[in-house]
XYZ file of N, CA and C in Angstrom:
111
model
N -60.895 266.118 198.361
C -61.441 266.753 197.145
C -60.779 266.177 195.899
N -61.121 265.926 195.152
C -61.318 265.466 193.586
C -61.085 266.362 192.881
N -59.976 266.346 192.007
C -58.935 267.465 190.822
C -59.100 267.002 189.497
N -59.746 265.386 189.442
C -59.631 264.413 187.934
C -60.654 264.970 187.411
N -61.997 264.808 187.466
C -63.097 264.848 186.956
C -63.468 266.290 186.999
N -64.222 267.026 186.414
C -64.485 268.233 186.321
C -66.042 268.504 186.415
N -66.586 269.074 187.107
C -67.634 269.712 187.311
C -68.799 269.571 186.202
N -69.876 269.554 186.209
C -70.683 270.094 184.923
C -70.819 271.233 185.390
N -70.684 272.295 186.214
C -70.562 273.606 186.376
C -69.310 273.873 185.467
N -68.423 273.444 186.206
C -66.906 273.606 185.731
C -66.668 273.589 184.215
N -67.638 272.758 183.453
C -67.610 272.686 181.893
C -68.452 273.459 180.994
N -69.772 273.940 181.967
C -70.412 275.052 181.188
C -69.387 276.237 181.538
N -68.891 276.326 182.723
C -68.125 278.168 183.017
C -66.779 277.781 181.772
N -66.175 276.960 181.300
C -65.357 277.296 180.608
C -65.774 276.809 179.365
N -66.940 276.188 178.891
C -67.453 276.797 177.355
C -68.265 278.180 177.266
N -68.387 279.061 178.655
C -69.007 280.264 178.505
C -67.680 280.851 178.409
N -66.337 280.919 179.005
C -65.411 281.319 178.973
C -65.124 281.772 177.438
N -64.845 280.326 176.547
C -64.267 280.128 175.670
C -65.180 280.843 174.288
N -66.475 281.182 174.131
C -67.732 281.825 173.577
C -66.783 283.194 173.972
N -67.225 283.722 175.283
C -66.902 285.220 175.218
C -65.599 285.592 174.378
N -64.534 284.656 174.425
C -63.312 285.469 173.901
C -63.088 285.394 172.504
N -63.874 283.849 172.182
C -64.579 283.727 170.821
C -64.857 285.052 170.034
N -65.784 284.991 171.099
C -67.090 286.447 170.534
C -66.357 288.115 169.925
N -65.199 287.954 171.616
C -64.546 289.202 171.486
C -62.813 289.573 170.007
N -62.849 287.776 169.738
C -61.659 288.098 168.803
C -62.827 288.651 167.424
N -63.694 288.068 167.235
C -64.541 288.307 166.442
C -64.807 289.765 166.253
N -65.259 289.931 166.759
C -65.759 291.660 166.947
C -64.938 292.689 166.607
N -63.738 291.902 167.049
C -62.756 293.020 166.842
C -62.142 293.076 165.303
N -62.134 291.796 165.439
C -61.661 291.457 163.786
C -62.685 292.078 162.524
N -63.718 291.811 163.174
C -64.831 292.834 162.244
C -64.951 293.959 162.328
N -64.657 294.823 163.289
C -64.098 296.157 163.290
C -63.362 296.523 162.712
N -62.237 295.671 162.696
C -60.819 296.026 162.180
C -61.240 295.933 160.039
N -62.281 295.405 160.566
C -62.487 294.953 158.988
C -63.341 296.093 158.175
N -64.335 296.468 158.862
C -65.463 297.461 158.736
C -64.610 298.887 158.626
N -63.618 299.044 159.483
C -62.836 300.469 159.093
C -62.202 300.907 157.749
N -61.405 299.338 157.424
C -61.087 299.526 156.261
C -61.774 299.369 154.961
N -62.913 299.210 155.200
C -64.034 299.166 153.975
C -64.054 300.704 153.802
């Protein structure tokens, strides 16, 4: 098995990875933002 090269599975699951937590610092940060308005 092969460890060098990475998947095109392997590269969409960790730009979906990297979106969700994206998504989730976001959200929160706009929460955090929206309260204090």
């Amino acid at each position: 098995m092969q460890k060098k090269n990475k998947s095109t599975f392997q590269k969409i699951t960790m730009v979906a990875v990297w979106l969700m937590l994206i998504a989730m610092l976001g959200s929160l940060i706009l929460g955090a933002i929206a309260s204090f308005m």
